[in-house]
Short mmCIF file of C-alpha atoms in Angstrom, two decimals:
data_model
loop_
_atom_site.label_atom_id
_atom_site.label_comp_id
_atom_site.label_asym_id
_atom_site.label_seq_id
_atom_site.Cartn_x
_atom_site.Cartn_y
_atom_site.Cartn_z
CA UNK L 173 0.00 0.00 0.00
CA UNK L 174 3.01 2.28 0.95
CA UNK L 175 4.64 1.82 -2.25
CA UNK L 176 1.11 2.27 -4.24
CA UNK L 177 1.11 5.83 -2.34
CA UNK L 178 4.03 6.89 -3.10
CA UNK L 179 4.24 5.87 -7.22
CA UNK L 180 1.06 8.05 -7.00
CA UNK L 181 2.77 10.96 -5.36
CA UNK L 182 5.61 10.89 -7.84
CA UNK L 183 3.45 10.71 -10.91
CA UNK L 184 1.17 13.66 -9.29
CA UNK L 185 4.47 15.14 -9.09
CA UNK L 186 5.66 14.43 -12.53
CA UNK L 187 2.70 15.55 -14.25
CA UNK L 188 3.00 18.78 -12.02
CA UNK L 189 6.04 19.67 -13.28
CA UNK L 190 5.11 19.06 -16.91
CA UNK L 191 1.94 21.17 -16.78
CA UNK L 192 3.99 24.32 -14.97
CA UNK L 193 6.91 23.46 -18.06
CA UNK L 194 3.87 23.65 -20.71
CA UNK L 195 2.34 27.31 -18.87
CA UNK L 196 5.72 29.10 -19.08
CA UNK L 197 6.62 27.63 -22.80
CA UNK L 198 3.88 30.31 -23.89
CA UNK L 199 6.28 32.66 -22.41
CA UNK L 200 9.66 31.78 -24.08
CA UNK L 201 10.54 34.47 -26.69
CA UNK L 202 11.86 38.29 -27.29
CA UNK L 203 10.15 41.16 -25.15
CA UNK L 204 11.00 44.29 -26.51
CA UNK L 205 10.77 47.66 -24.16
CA UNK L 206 12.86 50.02 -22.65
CA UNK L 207 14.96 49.57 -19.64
CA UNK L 208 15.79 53.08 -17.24
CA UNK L 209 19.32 52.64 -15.51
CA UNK L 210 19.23 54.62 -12.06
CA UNK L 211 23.21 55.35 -11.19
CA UNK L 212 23.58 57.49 -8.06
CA UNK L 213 20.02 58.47 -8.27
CA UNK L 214 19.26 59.42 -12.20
CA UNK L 215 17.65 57.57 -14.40
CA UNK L 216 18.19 57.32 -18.55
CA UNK L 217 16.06 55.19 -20.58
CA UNK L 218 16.84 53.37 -24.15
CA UNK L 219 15.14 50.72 -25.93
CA UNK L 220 16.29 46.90 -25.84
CA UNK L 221 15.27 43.65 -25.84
CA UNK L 222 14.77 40.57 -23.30
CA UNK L 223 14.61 37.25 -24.49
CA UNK L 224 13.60 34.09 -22.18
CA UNK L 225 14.68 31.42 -23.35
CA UNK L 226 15.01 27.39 -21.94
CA UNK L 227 18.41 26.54 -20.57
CA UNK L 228 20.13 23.43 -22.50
CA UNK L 229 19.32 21.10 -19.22
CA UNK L 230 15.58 22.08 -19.36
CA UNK L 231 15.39 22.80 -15.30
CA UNK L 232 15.93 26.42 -15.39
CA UNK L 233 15.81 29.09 -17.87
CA UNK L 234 18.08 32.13 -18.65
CA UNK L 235 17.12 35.57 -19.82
CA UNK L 236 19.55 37.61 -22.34
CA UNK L 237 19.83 41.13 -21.91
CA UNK L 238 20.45 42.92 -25.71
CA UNK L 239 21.68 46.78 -25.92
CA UNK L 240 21.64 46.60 -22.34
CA UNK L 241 24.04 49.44 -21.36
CA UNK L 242 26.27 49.84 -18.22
CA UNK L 243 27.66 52.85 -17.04
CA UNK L 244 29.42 54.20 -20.19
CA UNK L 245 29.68 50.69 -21.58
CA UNK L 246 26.93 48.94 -24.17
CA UNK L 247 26.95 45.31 -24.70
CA UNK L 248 25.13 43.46 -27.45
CA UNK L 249 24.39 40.68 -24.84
CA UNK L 250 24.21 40.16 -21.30
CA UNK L 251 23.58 36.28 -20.82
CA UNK L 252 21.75 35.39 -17.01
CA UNK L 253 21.37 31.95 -16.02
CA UNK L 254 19.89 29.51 -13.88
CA UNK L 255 16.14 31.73 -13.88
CA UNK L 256 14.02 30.58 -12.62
CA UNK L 257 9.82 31.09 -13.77
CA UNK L 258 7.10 30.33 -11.62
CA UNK L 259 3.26 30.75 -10.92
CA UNK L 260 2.44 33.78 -8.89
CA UNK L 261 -0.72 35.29 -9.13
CA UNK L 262 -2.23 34.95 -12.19
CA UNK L 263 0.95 35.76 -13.56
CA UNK L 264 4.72 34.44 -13.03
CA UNK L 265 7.65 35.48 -11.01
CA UNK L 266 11.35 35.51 -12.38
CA UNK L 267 13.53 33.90 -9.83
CA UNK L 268 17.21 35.52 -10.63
CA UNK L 269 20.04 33.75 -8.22
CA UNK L 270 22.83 36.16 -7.61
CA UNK L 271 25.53 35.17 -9.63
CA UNK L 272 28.96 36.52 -11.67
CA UNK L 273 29.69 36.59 -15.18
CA UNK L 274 32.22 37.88 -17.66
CA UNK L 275 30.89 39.91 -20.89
CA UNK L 276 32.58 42.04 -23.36
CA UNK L 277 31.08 45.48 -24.30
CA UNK L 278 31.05 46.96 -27.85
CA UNK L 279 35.07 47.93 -27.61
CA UNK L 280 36.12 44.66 -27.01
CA UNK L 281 36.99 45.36 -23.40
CA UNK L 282 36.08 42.47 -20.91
CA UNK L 283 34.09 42.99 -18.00
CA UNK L 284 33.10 41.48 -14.78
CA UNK L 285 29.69 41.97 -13.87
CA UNK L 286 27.63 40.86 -10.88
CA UNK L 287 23.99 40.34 -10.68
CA UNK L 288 21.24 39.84 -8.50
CA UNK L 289 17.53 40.40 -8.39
CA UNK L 290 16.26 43.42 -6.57
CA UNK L 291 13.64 43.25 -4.21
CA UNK L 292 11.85 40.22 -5.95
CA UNK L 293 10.55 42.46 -8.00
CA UNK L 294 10.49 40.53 -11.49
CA UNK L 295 7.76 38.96 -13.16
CA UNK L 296 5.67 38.49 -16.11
CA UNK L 297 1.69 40.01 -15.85
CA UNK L 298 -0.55 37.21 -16.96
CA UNK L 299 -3.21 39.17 -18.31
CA UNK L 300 -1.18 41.71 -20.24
CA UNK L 301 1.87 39.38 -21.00
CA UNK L 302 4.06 42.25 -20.08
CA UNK L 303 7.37 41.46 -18.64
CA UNK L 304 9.37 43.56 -15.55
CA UNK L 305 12.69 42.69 -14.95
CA UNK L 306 14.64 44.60 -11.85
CA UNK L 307 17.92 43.80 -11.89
CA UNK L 308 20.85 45.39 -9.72
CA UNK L 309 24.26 45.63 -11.07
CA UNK L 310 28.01 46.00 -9.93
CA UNK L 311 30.59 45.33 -12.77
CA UNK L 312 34.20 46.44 -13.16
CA UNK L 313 36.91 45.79 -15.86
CA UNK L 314 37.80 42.43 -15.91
CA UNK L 315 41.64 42.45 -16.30
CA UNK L 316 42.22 45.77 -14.08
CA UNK L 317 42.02 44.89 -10.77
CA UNK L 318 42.18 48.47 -9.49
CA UNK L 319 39.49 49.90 -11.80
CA UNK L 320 36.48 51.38 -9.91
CA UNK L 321 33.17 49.76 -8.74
CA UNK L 322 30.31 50.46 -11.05
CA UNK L 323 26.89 50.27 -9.33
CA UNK L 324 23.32 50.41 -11.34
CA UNK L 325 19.78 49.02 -10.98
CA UNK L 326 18.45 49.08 -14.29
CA UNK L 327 14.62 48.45 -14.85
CA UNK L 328 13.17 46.96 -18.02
CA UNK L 329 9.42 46.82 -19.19
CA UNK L 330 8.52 45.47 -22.36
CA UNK L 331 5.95 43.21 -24.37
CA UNK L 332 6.78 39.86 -25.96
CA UNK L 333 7.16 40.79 -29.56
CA UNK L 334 8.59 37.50 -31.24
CA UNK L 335 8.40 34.07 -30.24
CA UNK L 336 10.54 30.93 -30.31
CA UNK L 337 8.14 28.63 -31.65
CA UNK L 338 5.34 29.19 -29.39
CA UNK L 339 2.10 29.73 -31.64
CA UNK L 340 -0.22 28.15 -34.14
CA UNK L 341 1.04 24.88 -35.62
CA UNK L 342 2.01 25.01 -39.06
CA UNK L 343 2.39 21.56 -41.06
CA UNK L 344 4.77 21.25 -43.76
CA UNK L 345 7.01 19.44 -45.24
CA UNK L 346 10.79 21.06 -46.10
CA UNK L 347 13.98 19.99 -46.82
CA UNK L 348 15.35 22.70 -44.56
CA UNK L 349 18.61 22.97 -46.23
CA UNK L 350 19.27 26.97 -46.22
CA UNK L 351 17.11 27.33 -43.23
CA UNK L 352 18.22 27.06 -39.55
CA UNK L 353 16.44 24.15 -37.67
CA UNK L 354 16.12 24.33 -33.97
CA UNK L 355 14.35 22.12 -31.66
CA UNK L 356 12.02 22.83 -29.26
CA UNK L 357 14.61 23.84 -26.57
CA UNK L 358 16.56 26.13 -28.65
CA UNK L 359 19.61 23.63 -29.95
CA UNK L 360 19.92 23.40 -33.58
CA UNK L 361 19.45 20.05 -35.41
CA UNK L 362 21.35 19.61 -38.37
CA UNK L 363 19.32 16.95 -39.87
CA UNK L 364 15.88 16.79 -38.19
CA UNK L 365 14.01 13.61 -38.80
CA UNK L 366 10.19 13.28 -38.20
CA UNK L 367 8.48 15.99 -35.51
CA UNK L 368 8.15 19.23 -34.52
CA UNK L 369 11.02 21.67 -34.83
CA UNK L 370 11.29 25.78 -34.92
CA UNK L 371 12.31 27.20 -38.27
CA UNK L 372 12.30 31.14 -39.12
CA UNK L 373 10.13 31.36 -35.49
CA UNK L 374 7.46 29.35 -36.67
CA UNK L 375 6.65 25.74 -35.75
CA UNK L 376 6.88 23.20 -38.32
CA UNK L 377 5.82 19.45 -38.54
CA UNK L 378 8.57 17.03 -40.52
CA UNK L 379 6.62 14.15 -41.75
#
């Protein structure tokens, strides 16, 4: 009886974990908004994107910051791992764990930047599929030791724009051959076989 119980527990869980995987798939794509970067108390604004997209492992998720800007440096990308999306509300909230990485701005230079969430303050509105990301930073050149401390909290609100896949089916059948392929977590497939796979941001069917 024991053992009955608890196979039942870990299906309810598995098919708990699938259904909250399936919700935030709708949400996977390119948000496009403006972000306002408070240093020492003023705030400038410019237009970028967000994209959320599935981490390779399929546990967690990451979010990449483009035209994000720092200071006085801009960086085509800002990659943030390890997110994590959950049901809040009639909406979700965007778990960010604090965490280092090293990027390279738009003059080469390397940088190491530090991240955490501020406040708890990120998440995605489930009515108006808007997305508000909070996001403090402290970054400093990564091969000067004695360069300075640069602190911001940059704010970004934007609207999902483009998608990675996520949408009306569309059945075909293509030989792919100029096209990128991607599966449904992100990872290109050089020869896809029978299924459904992501090409130019649409879903197709391979029969």
């Amino acid at each position: 009886m024991k053992k009955i119980c608890f196979l039942m527990l870990m299906a309810f869980l598995t098919l708990s974990v699938s259904a909250q995987q399936n919700g935030v798939e709708k949400l996977i794509g390119t948000y496009q908004g403006e972000v306002t970067q408070f240093t020492n108390g003023v705030g400038v604004s410019r237009k970028v994107s967000v994209e959320l997209a599935m981490q390779e492992d399929r546990d967690k998720y990451k979010l990449i910051l483009r035209g994000y800007k720092l200071g006085n440096s801009e960086f085509e990308k800002i990659t943030i791992s390890d997110v994590d999306v959950t049901p809040d509300h009639g909406g979700w909230f965007i778990g960010v764990e604090a965490s280092p990485v090293y990027e390279r701005d738009s003059k080469k230079t390397n940088y190491y930047i530090y991240y955490r969430d501020q406040n708890d303050q990120s998440h995605i509105d489930g009515k108006r599929g808007e997305m508000t990301l909070v996001l403090f930073f402290r970054m400093r050149q990564a091969d000067n030791v004695f360069s300075p401390y640069i602190d911001a909290t940059l704010t970004f609100v934007g609207k999902k724009t483009a998608t990675t896949g996520i949408g009306q089916v569309e059945s075909a059948v293509t030989s792919a051959k100029d096209t990128a392929v991607y599966n449904l977590s992100g990872q290109r497939v050089e020869n896809p076989r029978h299924g459904v796979f992501i090409v130019g941001g649409k879903k197709v069917v391979f029969k």
